[in-house]
mmCIF file of C-alpha atoms in Angstrom:
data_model
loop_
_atom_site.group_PDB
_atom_site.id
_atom_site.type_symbol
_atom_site.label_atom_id
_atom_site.label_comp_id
_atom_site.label_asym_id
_atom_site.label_seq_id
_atom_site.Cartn_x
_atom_site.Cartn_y
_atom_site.Cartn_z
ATOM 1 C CA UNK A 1 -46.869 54.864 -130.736
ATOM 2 C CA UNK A 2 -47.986 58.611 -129.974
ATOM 3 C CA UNK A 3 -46.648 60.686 -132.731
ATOM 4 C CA UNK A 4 -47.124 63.742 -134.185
ATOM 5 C CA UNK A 5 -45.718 64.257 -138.235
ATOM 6 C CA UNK A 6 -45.165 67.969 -139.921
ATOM 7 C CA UNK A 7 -43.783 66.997 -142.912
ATOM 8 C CA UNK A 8 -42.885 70.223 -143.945
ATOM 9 C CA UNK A 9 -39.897 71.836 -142.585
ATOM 10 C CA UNK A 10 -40.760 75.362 -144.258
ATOM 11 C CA UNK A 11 -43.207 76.967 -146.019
ATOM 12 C CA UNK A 12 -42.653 79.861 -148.105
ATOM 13 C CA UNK A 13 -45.898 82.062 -149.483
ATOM 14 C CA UNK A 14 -46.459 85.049 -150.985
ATOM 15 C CA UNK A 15 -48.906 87.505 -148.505
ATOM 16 C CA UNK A 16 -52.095 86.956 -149.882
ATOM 17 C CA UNK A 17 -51.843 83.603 -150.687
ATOM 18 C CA UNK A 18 -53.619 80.755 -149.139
ATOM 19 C CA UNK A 19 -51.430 79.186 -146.783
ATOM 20 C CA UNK A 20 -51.880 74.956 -145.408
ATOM 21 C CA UNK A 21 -49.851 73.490 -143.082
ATOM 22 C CA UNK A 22 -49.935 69.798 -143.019
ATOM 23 C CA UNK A 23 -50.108 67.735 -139.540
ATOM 24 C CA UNK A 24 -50.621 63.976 -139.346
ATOM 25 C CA UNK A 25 -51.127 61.829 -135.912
ATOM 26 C CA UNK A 26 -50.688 58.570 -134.423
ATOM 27 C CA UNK A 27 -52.545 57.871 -131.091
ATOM 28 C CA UNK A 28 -54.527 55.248 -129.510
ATOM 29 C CA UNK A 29 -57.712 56.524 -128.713
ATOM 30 C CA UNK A 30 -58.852 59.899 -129.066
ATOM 31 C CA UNK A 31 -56.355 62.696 -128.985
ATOM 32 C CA UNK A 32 -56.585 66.441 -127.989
ATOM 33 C CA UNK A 33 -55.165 68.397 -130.910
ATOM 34 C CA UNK A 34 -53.577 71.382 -130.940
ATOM 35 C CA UNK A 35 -51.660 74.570 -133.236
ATOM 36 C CA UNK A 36 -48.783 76.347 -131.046
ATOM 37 C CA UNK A 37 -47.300 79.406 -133.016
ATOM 38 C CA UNK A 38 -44.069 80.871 -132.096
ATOM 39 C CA UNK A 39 -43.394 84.446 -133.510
ATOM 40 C CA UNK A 40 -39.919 85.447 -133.335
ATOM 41 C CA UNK A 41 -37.912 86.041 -129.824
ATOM 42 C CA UNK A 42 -41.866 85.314 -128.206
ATOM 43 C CA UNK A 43 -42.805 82.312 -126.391
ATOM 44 C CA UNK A 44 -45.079 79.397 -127.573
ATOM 45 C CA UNK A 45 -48.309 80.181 -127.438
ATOM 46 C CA UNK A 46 -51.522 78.329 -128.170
ATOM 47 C CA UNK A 47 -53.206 79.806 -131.670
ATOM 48 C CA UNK A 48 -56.276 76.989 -131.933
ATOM 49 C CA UNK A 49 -57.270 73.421 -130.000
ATOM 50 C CA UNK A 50 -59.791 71.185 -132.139
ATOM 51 C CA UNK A 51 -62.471 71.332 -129.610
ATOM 52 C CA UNK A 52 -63.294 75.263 -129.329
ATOM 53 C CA UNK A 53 -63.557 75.015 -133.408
ATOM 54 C CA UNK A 54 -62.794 78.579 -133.317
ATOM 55 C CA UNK A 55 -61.193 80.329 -135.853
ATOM 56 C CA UNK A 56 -58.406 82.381 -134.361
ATOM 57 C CA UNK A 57 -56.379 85.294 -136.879
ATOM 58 C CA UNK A 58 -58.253 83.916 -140.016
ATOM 59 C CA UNK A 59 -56.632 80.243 -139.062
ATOM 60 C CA UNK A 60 -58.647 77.250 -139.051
ATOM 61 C CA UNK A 61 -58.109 73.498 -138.316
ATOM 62 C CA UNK A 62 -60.521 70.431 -138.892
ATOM 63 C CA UNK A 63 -59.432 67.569 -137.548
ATOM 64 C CA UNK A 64 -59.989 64.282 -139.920
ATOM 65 C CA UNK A 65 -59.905 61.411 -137.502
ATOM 66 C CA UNK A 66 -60.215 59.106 -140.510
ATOM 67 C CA UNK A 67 -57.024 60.295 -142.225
ATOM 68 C CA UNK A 68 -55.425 61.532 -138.314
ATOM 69 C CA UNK A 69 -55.045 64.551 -139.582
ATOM 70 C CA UNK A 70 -55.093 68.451 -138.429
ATOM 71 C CA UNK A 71 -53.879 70.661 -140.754
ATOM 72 C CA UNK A 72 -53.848 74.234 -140.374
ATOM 73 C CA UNK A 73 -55.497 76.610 -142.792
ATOM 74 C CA UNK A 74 -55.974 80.487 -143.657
ATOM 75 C CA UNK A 75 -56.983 81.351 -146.739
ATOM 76 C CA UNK A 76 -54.789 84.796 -147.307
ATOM 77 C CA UNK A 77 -51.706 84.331 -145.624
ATOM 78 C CA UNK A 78 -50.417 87.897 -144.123
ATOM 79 C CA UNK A 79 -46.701 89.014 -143.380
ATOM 80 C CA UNK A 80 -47.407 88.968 -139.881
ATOM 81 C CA UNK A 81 -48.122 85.252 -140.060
ATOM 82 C CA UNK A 82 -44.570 84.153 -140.678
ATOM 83 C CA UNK A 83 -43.821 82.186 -137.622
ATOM 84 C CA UNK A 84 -42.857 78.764 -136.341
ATOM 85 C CA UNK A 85 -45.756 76.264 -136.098
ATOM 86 C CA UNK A 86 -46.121 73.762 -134.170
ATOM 87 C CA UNK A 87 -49.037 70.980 -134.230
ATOM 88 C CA UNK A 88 -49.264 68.838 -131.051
ATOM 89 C CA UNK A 89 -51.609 66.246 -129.158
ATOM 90 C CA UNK A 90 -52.397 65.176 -125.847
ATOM 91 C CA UNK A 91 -54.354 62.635 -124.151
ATOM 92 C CA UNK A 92 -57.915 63.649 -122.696
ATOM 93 C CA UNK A 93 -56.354 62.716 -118.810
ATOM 94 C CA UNK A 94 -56.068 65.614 -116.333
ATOM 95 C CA UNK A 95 -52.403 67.135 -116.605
ATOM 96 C CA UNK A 96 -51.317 64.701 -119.611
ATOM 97 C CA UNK A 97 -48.255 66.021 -121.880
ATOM 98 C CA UNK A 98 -48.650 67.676 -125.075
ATOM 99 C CA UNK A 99 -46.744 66.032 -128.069
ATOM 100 C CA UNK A 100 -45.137 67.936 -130.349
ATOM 101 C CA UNK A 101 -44.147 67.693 -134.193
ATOM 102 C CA UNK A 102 -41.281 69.153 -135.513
ATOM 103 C CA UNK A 103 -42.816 72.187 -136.519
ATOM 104 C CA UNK A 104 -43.165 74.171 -139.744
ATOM 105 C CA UNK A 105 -41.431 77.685 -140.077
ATOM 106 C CA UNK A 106 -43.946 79.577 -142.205
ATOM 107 C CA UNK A 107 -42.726 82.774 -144.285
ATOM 108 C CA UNK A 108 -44.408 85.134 -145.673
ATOM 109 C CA UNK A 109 -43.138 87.619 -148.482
ATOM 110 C CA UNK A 110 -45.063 90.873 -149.947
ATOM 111 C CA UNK B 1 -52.373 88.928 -118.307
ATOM 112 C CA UNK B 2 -50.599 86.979 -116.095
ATOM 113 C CA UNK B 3 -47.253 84.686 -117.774
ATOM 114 C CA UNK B 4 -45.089 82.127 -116.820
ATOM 115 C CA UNK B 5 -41.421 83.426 -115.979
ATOM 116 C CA UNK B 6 -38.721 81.384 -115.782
ATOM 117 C CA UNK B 7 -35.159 82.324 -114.866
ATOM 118 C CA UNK B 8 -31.964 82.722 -115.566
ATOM 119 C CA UNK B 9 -32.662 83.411 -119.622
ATOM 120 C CA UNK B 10 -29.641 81.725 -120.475
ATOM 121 C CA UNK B 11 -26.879 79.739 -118.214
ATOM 122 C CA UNK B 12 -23.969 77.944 -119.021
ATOM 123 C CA UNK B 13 -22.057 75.408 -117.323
ATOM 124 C CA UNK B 14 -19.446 73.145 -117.151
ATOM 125 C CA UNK B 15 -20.374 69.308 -117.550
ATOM 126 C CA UNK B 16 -20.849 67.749 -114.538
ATOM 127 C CA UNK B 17 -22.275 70.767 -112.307
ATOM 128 C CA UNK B 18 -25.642 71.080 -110.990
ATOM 129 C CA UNK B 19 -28.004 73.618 -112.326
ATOM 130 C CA UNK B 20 -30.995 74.788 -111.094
ATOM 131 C CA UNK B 21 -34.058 76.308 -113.322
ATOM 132 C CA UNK B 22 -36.637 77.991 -111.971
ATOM 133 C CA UNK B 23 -39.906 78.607 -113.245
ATOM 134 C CA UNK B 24 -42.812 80.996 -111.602
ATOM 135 C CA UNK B 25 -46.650 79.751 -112.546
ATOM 136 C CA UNK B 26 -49.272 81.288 -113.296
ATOM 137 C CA UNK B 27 -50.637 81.824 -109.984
ATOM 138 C CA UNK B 28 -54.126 80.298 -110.169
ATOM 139 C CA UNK B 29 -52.705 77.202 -112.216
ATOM 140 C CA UNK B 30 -52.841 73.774 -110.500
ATOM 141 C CA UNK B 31 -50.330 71.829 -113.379
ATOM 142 C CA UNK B 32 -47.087 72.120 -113.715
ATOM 143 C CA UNK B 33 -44.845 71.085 -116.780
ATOM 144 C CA UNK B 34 -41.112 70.648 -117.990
ATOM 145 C CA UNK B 35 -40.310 70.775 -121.499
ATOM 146 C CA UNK B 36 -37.013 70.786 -123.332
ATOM 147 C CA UNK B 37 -36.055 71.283 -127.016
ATOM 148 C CA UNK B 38 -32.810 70.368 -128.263
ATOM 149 C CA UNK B 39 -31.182 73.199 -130.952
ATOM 150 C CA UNK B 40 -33.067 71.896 -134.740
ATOM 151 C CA UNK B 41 -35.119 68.864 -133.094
ATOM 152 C CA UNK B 42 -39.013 69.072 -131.531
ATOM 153 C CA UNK B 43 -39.892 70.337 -128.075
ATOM 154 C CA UNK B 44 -40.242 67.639 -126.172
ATOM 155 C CA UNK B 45 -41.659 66.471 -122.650
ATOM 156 C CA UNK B 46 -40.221 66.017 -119.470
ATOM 157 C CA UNK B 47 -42.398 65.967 -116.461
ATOM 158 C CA UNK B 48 -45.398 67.571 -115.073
ATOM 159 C CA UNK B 49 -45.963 67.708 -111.966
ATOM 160 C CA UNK B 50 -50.082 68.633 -109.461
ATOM 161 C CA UNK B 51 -50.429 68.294 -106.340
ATOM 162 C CA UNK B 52 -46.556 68.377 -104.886
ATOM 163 C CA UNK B 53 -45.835 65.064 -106.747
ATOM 164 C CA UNK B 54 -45.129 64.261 -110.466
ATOM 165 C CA UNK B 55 -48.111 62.668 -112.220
ATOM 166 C CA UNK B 56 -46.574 61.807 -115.449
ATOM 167 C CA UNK B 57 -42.859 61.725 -116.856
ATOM 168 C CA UNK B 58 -40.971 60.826 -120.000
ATOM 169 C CA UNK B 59 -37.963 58.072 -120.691
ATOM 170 C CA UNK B 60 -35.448 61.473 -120.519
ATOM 171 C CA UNK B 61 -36.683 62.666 -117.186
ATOM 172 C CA UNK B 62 -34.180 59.983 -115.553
ATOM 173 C CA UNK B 63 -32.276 60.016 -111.831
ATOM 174 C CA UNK B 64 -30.508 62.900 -113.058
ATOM 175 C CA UNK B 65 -33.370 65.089 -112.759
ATOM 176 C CA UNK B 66 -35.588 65.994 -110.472
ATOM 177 C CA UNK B 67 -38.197 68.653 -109.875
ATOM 178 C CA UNK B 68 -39.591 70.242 -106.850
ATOM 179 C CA UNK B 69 -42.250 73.539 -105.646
ATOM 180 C CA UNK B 70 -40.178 74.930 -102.620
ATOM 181 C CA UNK B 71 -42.786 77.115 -101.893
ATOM 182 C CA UNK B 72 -46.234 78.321 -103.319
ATOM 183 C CA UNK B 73 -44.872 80.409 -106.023
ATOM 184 C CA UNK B 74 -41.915 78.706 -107.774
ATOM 185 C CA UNK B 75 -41.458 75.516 -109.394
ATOM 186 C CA UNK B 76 -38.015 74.175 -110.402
ATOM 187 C CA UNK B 77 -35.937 71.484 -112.458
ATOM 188 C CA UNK B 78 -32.615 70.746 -111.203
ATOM 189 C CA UNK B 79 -30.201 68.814 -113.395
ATOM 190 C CA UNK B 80 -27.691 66.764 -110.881
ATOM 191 C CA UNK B 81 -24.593 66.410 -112.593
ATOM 192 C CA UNK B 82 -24.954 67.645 -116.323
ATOM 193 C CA UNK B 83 -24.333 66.801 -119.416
ATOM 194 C CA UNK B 84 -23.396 68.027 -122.940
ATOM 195 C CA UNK B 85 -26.513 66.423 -124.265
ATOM 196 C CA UNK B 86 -28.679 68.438 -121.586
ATOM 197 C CA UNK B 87 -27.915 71.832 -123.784
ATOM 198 C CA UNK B 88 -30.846 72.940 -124.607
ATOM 199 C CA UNK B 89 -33.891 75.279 -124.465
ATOM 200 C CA UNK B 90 -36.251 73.980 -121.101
ATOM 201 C CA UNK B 91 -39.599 75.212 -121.326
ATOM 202 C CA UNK B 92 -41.829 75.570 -118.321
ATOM 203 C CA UNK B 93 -45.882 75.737 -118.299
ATOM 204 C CA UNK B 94 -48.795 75.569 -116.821
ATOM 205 C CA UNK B 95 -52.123 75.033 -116.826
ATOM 206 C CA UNK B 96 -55.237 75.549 -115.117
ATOM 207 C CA UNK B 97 -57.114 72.272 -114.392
ATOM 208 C CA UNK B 98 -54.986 69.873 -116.361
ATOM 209 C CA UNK B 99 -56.836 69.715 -119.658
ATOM 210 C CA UNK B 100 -57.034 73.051 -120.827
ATOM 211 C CA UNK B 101 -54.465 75.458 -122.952
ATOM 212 C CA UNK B 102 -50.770 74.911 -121.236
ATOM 213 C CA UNK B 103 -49.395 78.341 -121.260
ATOM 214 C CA UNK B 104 -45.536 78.511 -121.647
ATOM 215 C CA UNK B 105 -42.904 80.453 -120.292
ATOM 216 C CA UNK B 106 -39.845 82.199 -122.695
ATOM 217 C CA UNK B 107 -37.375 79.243 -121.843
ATOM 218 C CA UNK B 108 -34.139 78.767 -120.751
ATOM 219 C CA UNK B 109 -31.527 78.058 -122.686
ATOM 220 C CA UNK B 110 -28.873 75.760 -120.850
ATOM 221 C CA UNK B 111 -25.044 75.549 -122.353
ATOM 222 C CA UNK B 112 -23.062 72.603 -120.870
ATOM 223 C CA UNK B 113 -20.005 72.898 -121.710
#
């Protein structure tokens, strides 16, 4: 079964602190993975995909295809960052839909 | 930068009615999507939809719903006869060739009362 696991609900750092957020897949064959962050009142929007390896606002992801994992990294987590975050796959197919987890509300405190 | 817009921001209804939600690309994108996400559960998919016919659906996109692009701009989900179970926020996005970033719009959120 295609599935995406956040087992987190929330995540509460102080700023400055390093910050993971945990994201585990199931999928037959080889996945597109994704982070979506969604700041308050804005819409989803994509913060990194596993192929471009970029790092985007200090955030990083490596995707472990031995342990199907993603999980989403920074290693001094700023106010700004507090957010919903959502980790989601999709096939490699033209037009195929993106799978979401449950996401992980992420809050940051000075 | 061009966004996805969708419209009305919110809309309630009484159970049974059909609603309408509408949903305006972004104009050089070829792939269309529905998304919903029920109040404390995950966003999750309903149809998407390239060249004027749906290439892929989900188990809730049933005969109740149905989606359509009435012209070269819009793209809509319409929701026969509603339900209290169909309250949610419906996400529309799109995408340029299929298997890059799917950009979303803000959502509607859809009371049936």
């Amino acid at each position: 079964a295609q599935r995406v696991t956040q087992p987190e609900k929330l995540l509460s750092v102080f700023k400055g602190a390093p910050v993971e957020l945990k994201c585990n897949y199931s999928y037959s064959g080889s996945p597109e993975l994704f982070w979506y962050v969604q700041y308050s009142r804005q819409r989803l929007q994509l913060l990194l995909r596993h192929i471009s390896r970029e790092s985007i606002k200090g955030f990083t992801a490596d995707l472990n295809k031995g342990e199907t994992s993603f999980h989403l990294k920074k290693p001094f987590a700023q106010e700004e960052d507090s957010a919903m975050y959502y980790c989601a796959l999709s096939g490699n197919q033209a037009g195929t839909a993106l799978i979401f987890g449950k996401g992980t509300t992420l809050s940051v405190s000075s | 930068e061009p966004e996805v817009t969708q419209t009305p921001s919110h809309q309630v209804t009484q159970m049974g009615q059909e609603v309408i939600l509408r949903c305006v690309p972004i104009s050089n994108h070829l792939y269309f999507y529905w998304y919903r996400q029920i109040l404390g559960q995950k966003v999750e998919f309903l149809v998407s939809f390239y060249n004027n016919e749906i290439s892929e659906k989900s188990e809730i996109f049933d005969d109740q719903f149905s989606v359509e692009r009435p012209d070269g701009s819009n793209f809509t989900l319409k929701i026969r006869s509603t339900k209290l179970e169909d309250s949610a926020m419906y996400f529309c996005a799109s995408g340029r060739d299929g298997r890059e970033t799917q950009y979303f719009g803000p959502g509607t959120r859809l009371l049936v009362l």
